[in-house]
XYZ file of C-alpha atoms in Angstrom:
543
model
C -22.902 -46.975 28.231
C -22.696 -50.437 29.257
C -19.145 -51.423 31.249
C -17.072 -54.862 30.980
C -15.265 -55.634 33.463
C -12.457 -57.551 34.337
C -10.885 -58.416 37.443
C -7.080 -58.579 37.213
C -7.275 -58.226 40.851
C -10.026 -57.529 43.153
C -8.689 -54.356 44.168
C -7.831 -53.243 40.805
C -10.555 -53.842 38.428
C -10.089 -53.426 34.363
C -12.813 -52.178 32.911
C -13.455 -52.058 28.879
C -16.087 -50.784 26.596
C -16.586 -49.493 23.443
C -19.299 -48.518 20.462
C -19.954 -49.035 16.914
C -21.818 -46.700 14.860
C -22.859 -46.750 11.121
C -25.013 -44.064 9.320
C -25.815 -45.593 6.293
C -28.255 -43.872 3.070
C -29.198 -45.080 -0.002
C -29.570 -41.988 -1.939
C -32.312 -41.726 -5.053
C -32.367 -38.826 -7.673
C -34.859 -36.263 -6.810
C -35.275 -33.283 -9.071
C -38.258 -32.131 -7.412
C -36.422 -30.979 -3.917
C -32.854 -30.661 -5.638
C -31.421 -33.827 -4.574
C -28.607 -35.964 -6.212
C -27.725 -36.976 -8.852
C -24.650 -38.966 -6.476
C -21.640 -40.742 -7.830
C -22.506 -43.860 -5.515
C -25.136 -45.828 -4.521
C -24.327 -45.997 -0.807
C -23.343 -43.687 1.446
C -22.036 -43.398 4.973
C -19.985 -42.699 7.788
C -18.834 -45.311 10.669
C -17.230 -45.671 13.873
C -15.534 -47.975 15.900
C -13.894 -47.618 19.421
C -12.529 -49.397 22.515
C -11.564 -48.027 25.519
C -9.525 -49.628 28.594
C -10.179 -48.172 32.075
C -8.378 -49.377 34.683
C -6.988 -47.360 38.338
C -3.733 -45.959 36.613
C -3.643 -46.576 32.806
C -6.331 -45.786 30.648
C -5.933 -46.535 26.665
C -8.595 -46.664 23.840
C -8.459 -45.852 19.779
C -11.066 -45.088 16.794
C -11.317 -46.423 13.598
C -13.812 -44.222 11.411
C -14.485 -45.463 7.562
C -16.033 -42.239 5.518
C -14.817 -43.155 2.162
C -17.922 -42.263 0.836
C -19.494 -40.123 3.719
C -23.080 -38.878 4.145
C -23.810 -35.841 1.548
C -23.076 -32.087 3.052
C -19.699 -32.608 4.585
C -16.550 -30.761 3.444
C -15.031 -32.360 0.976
C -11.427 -33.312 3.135
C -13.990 -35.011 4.972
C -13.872 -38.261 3.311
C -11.302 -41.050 4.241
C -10.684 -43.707 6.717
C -8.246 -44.679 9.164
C -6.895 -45.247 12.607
C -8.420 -41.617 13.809
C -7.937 -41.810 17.508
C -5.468 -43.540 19.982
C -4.380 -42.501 23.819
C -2.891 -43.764 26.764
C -3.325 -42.447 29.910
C -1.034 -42.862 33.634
C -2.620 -41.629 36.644
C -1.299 -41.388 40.075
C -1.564 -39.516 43.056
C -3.062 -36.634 41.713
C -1.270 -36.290 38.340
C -2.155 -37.582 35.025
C 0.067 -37.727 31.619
C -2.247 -38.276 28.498
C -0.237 -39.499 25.275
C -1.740 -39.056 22.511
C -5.541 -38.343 21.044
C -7.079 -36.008 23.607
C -9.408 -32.920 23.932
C -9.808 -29.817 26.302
C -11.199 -26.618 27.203
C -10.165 -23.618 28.720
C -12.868 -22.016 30.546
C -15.664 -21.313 27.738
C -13.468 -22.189 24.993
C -12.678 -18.430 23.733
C -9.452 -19.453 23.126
C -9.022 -23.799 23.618
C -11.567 -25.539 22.676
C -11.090 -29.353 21.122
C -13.689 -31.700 21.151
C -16.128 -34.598 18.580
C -19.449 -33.648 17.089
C -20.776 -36.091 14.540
C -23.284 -34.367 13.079
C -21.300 -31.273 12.014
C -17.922 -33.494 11.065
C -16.079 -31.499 13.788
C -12.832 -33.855 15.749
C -10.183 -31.078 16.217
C -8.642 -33.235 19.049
C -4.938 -32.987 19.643
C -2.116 -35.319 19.119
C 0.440 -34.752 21.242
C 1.010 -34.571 25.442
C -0.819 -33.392 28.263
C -0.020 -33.317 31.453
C -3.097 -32.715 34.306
C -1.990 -32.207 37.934
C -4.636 -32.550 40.953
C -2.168 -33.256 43.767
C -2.439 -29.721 45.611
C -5.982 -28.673 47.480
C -7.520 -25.858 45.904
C -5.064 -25.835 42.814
C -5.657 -26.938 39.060
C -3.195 -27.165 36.659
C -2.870 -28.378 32.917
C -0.091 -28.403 30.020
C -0.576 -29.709 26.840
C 1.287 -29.327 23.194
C 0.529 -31.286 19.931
C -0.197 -30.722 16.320
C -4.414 -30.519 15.656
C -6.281 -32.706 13.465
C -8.205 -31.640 10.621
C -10.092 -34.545 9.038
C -7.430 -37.046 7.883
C -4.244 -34.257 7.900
C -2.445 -34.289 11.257
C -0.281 -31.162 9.527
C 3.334 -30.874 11.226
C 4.173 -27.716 9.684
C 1.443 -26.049 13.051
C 1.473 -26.723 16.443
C -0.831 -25.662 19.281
C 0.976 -25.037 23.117
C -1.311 -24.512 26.024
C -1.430 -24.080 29.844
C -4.169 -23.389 32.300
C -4.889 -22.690 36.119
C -7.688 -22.722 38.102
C -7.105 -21.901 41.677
C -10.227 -22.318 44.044
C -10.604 -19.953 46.721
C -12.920 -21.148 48.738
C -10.474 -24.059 49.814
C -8.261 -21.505 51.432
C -10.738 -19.033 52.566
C -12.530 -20.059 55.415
C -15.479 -17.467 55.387
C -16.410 -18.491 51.499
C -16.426 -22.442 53.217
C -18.332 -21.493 56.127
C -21.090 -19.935 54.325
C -21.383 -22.664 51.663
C -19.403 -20.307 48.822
C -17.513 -21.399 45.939
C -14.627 -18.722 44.060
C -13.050 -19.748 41.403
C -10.055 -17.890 39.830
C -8.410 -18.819 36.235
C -6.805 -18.219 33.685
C -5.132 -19.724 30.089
C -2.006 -19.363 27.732
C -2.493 -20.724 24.076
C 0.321 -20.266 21.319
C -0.243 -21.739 17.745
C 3.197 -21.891 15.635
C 2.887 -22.048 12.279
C 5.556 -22.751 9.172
C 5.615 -19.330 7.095
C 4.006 -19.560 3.477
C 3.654 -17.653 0.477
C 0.427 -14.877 0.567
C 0.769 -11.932 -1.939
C -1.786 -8.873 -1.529
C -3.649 -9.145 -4.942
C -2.538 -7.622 -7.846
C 0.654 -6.689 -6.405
C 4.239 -8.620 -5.923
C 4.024 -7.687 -1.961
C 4.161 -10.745 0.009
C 2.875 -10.595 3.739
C 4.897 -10.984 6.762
C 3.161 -13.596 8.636
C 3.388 -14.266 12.151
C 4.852 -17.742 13.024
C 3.512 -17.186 16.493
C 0.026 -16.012 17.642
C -0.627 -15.876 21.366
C -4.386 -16.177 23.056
C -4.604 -14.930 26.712
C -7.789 -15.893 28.869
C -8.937 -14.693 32.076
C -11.998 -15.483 34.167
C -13.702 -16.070 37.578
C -16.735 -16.792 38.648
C -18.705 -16.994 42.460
C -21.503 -18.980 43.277
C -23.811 -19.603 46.095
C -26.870 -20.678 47.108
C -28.980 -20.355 43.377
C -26.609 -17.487 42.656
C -24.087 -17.662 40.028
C -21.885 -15.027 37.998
C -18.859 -15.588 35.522
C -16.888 -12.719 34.064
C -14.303 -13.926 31.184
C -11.694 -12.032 29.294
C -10.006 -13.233 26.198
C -7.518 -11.995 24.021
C -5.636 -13.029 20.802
C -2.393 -11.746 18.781
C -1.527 -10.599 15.600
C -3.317 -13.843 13.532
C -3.686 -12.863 9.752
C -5.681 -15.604 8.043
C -8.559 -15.975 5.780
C -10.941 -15.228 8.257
C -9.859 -11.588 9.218
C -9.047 -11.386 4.961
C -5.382 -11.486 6.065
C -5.273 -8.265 8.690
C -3.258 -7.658 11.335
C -5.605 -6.445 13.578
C -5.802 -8.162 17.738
C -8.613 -9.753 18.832
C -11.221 -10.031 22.145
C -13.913 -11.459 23.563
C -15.816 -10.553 26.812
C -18.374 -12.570 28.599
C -20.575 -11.606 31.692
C -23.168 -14.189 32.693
C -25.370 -14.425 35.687
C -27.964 -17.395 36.572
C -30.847 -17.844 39.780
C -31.684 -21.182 40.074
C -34.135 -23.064 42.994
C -36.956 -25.194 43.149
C -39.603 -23.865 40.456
C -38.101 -21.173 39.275
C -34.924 -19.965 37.407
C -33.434 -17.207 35.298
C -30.674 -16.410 33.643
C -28.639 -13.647 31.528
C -25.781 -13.507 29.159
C -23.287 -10.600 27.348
C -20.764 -11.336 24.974
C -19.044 -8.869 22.634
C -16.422 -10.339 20.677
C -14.033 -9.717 17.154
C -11.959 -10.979 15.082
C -11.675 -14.354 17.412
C -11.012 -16.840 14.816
C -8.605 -18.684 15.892
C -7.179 -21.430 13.561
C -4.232 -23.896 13.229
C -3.941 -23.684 9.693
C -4.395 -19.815 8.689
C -5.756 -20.469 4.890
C -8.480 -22.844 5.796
C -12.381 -21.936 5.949
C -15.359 -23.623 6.769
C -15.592 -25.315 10.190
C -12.584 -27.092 10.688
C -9.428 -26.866 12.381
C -10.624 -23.968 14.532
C -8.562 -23.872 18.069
C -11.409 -22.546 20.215
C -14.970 -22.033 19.932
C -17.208 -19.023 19.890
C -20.870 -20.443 20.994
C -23.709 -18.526 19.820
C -25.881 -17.197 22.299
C -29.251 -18.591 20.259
C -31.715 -20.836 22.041
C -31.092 -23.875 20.454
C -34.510 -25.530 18.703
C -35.430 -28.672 18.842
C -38.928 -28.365 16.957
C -38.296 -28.871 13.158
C -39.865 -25.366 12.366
C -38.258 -22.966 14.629
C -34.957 -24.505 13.591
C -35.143 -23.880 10.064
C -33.347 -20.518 10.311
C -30.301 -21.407 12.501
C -27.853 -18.393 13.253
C -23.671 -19.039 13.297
C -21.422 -16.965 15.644
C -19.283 -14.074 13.312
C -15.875 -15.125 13.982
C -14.307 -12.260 12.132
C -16.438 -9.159 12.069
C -17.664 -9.853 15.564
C -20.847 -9.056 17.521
C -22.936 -8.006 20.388
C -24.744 -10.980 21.953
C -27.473 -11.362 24.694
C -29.086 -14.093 26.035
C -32.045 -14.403 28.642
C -34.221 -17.128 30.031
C -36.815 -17.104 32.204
C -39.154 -20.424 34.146
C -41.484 -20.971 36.398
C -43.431 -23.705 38.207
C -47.046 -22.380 38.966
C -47.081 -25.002 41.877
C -50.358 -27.253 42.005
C -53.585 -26.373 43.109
C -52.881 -22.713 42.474
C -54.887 -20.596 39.582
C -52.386 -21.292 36.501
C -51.281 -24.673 37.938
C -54.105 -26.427 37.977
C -54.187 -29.929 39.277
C -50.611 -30.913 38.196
C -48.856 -27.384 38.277
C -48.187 -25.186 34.987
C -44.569 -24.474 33.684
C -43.680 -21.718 31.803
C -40.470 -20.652 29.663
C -39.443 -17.535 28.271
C -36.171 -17.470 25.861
C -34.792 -14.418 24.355
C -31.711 -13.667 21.947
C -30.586 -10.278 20.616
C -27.334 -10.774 18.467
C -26.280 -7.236 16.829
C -23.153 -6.282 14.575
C -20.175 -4.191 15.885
C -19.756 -0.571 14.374
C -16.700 -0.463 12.945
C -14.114 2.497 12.047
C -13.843 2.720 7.881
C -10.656 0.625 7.432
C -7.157 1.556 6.561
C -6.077 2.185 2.705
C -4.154 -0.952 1.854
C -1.895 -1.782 -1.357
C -4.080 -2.073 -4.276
C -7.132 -1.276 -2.917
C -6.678 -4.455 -0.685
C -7.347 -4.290 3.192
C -4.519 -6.997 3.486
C -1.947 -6.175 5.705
C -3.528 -3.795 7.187
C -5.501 -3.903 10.961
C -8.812 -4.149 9.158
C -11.915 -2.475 10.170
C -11.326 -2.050 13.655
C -14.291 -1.677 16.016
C -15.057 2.269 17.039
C -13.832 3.611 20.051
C -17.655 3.595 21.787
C -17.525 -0.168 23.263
C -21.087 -0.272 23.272
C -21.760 0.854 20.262
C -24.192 -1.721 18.172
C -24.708 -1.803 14.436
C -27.464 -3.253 12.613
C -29.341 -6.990 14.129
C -28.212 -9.765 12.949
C -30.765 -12.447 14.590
C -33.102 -12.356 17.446
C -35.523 -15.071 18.923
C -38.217 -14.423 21.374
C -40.368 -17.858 22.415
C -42.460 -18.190 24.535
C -43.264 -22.038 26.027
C -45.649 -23.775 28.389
C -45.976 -27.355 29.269
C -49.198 -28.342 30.944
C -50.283 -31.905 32.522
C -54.249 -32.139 31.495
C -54.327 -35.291 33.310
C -52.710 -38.658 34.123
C -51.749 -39.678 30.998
C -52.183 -36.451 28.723
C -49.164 -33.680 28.649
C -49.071 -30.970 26.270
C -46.423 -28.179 25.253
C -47.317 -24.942 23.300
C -44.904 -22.731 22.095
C -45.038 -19.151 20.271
C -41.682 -17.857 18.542
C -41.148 -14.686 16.954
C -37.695 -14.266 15.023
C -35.598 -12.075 12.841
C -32.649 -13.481 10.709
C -30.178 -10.957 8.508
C -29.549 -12.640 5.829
C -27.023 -10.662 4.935
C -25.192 -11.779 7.640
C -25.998 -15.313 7.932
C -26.199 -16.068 4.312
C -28.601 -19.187 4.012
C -30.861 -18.021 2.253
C -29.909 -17.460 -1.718
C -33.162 -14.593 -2.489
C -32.022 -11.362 -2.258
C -33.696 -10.896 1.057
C -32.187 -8.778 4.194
C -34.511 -9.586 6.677
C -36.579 -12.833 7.185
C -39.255 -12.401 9.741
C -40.854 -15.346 11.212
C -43.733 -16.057 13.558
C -44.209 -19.732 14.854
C -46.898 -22.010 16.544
C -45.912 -25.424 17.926
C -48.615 -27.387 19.910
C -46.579 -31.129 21.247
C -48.720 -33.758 23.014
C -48.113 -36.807 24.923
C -50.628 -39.347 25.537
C -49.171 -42.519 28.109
C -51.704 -44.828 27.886
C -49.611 -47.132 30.773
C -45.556 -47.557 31.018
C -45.561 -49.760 27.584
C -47.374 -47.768 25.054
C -47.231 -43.669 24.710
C -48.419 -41.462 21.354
C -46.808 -38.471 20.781
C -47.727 -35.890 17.952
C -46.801 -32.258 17.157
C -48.367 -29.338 15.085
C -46.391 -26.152 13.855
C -46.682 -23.915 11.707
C -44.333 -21.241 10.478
C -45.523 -17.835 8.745
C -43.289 -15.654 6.885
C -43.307 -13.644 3.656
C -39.703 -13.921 2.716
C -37.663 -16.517 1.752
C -40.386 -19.815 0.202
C -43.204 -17.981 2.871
C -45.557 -20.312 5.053
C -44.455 -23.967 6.283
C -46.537 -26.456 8.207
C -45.154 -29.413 9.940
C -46.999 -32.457 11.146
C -45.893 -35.618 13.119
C -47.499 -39.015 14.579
C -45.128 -41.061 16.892
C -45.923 -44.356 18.886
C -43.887 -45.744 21.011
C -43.760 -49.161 22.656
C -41.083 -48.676 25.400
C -38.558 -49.734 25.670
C -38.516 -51.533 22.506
C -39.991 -50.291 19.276
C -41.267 -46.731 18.088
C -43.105 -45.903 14.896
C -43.211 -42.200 13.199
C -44.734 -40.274 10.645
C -43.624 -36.858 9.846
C -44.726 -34.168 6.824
C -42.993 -30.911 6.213
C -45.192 -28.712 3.843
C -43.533 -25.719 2.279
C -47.618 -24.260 1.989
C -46.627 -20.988 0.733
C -44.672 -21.013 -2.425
C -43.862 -24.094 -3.526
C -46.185 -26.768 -2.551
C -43.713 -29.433 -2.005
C -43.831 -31.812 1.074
C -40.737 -33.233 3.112
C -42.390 -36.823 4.389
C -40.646 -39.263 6.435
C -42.012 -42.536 7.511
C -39.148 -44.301 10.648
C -39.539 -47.061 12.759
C -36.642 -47.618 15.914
C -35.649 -50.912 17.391
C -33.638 -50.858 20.758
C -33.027 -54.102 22.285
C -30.358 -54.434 25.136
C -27.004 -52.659 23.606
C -28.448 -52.534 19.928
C -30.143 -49.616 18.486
C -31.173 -49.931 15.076
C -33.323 -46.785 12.624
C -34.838 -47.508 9.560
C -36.089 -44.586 7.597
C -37.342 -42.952 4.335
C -38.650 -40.240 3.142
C -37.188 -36.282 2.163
C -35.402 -33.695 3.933
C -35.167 -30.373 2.878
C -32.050 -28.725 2.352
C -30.574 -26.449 5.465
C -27.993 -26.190 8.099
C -27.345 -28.317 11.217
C -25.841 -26.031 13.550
C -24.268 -26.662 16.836
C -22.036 -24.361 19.221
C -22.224 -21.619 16.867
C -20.827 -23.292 13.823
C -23.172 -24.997 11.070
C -22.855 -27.328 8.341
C -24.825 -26.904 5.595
C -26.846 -29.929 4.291
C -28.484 -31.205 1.098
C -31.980 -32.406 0.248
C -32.072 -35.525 0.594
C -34.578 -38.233 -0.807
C -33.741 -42.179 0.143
C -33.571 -45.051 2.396
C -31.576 -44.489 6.079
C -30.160 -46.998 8.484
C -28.900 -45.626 11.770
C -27.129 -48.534 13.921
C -25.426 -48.055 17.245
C -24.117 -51.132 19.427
C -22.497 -50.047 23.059
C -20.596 -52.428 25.032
């Protein structure tokens, strides 16, 4: 992002900048793929901000206009408005935030408030925060404010928090000395919310809700040299909502995650085990708003259109065991496998299993509300049945000068039952994928890029192929061509013809063509999304 400067003084320089975005469709009936019909002829969503940066006040605001908003978001999406607006002091160490602001305590098991576009996630807080730097080796935050959720900046909850994060290596000489970092921390979140009217079903019992839920978080991690490790601990209160189907059951999350990393080579592996860690500011709301934290899904996230067409979310309620490894090496040059310009290879693999719970209690009516729910069995270990795994394989080889290539080989499991995106009456969808990506630079101006994949399954609409042409004339213009062809049931194709403009600040996308209906996923949550059949315009300006 380009900065503007302006110098009040010449020690003190004011700098501004900003952005304006607009996602803009023109939407046309399609029977064919399930699109439309749509109550208006244009649709989008746009933003506006400014921001002020200066050596001890910052200040910005957003203006967003969704009154009509791209097709797929939740329906309390739509509006417009003043969204955003902060002022910041700084000074010696200590800064004061007023106003629109996110965090994140450690990996967000239990604080977590932050923008993503795509999804239709800003769960930022309005309120105070206070950040304080001033002592060596010593990190400390408070914070307290009511959350938004799309245009409702609800009163009746508020959301407290407090973190530390002491350093140890800035009062331990031998960590120093031998080039070791130790971090200790740890978080307090409480949510207050106004009481309200739930009745167990059928029955005149009304619950006895909580006005306060408590979240505890502990962690540390070490590193040195390539070595890295990270052990987190979370922990949440009483918090009946529809999430948990109103139970009064507590809920954790642990986290153990150690990474190698050094010239041509790293590797890396992840546990979680978490339940019933939904943790929201308004207890009746679903979906994937006005969540407090964040649960990320330990899934290799896909960038290839194929291999992303079965995205798995993170089981807030029920919980789940989750692994995650990774695996890469440089084969240097001139050896066997790397060739002239060196070979690198990529292994990814996710195993994400149920809990085994203990048959829960026998609640009025039948109902499971107000009780503690299906609690988890005593074995900690214990796994039920899999809910996703991914296992891809990828290597990206230089053939010469101008011509790179990547292949890829994915083999994948979703549970449907679990993950739900799928409306056939299928458990299990089993998947094995072929991606071949190539890059031809004919000098710094001009490069063609195309892909190849193919997707073979027998559930769900069975075999997909996916083919795209793109030429680019740097840093200016780029062309593309794209087909997605369900081959195996249907027979339908998903074209998309685009052409990009970037000149200075400016980016402008024109585009048209079909999309098939699925989920955009990100951090564990997703969003599902409609076919879609018309004309796009994607503009961002930064200044």
């Amino acid at each position: 992002m380009t900065l503007s400067a302006v110098n009040v003084r010449a020690d003190y320089p004011v700098a501004v900048h900003g952005s304006v975005q607009a996602d803009i469709v023109f939407p046309e009936t399609d029977n064919s793929i399930g699109a439309g019909p749509y109550d208006h002829k244009i649709l989008f969503n746009t933003y506006a901000d400014v921001n002020m940066a200066s050596r001890y006040v910052d200040a910005g605001l957003r203006a967003e206009f969704m009154k009509w908003p791209l097709p797929g978001y939740e329906e309390d999406f739509a509006g417009w408005g003043l969204s955003n607006f902060y002022v910041k002091g700084k000074y010696k160490g200590f800064e004061l935030t007023g106003g629109d602001f996110y965090e994140q305590f450690g990996s967000g098991f239990i604080l977590r408030t932050y923008e993503d576009r795509a999804l239709g996630i800003d769960n930022a807080i309005r309120g105070g925060r206070l950040n304080v730097n001033a002592v060596k080796g010593l990190r400390l935050t408070l914070l307290g404010g009511v959350q938004r959720r799309y245009w409702d900046w609800s009163k009746h909850s508020q959301v407290y928090g407090a973190n530390a994060e002491v350093y140890m290596h800035d009062y331990l000489s031998a960590l120093s000395e031998r080039n070791a970092t130790w971090m200790i921390g740890a978080s307090y979140v409480l949510k207050h919310e106004r009481d309200e009217m739930i009745l167990v079903p059928g029955t005149t019992y009304r619950l006895n809700l909580p006005k306060s839920v408590n979240a505890l978080d502990v962690r540390s991690s070490f590193n040195k040299g390539p070595w890295n490790v990270l052990a987190e601990f979370a922990w949440k209160g009483q918090d009946p909502s529809f999430d948990n189907d109103y139970t009064y059951g507590t809920g954790t999350a642990y986290l153990l995650s150690g990474s190698y990393s050094k010239k041509g080579i790293s590797a890396m592996l992840q546990a979680k085990r978490s339940y019933n860690m939904a943790f929201r500011s308004q207890r009746h709301v679903d979906g994937i708003s006005a969540f407090i934290n964040n649960m990320p899904a330990f899934t290799y996230t896909h960038t290839y259109s194929l291999p992303a067409l079965y995205p798995y979310a993170t089981q807030y309620g029920p919980g789940e065991w989750a692994y995650q490894g990774s695996f890469s090496y440089l084969f240097p040059r001139k050896s066997k496998l790397g060739g002239k310009y060196g070979t690198k290879l990529t292994v990814n693999a996710n195993y994400v299993s149920s809990l085994v719970h203990k048959d829960a209690p026998a609640g009025l009516n039948g109902s499971i509300m107000g009780t503690n729910g299906a609690r988890p069995v005593d074995n900690f270990f214990a796994m039920g049945a899999c809910n996703y795994y991914d296992i891809n394989v990828q290597v990206e080889k230089r053939f010469s000068a101008p011509l790179t290539m990547t292949f890829m080989y994915m083999n994948q499991l979703f549970n449907n039952e679990v993950g739900k995106i799928v409306e056939k009456d299928e458990k299990y969808i089993r998947t094995n994928i072929l991606v071949a990506d190539a890059k031809y630079r004919f000098n710094r101006k001009y490069t063609l890029r195309g892909e190849l994949q193919y997707l073979f399954t027998k559930q769900d609409q069975k075999d997909w192929a996916y083919g795209l042409l793109e030429f680019s004339w740097a840093p200016y213009l780029m062309f593309s061509a794209s087909d997605m062809w369900n081959c195996g049931d249907t027979g339908t194709h998903y074209y998309m013809f685009g052409v990009t403009g970037s000149y200075r600040n400016n980016r402008l996308m024109l585009s048209y063509g079909r999309t098939r209906a699925g989920f955009d996923c990100s951090g564990g949550l997703c969003r599902p999304v409609p076919a879609m059949h018309g004309f796009k315009i994607n503009y961002t300006y930064n200044f």
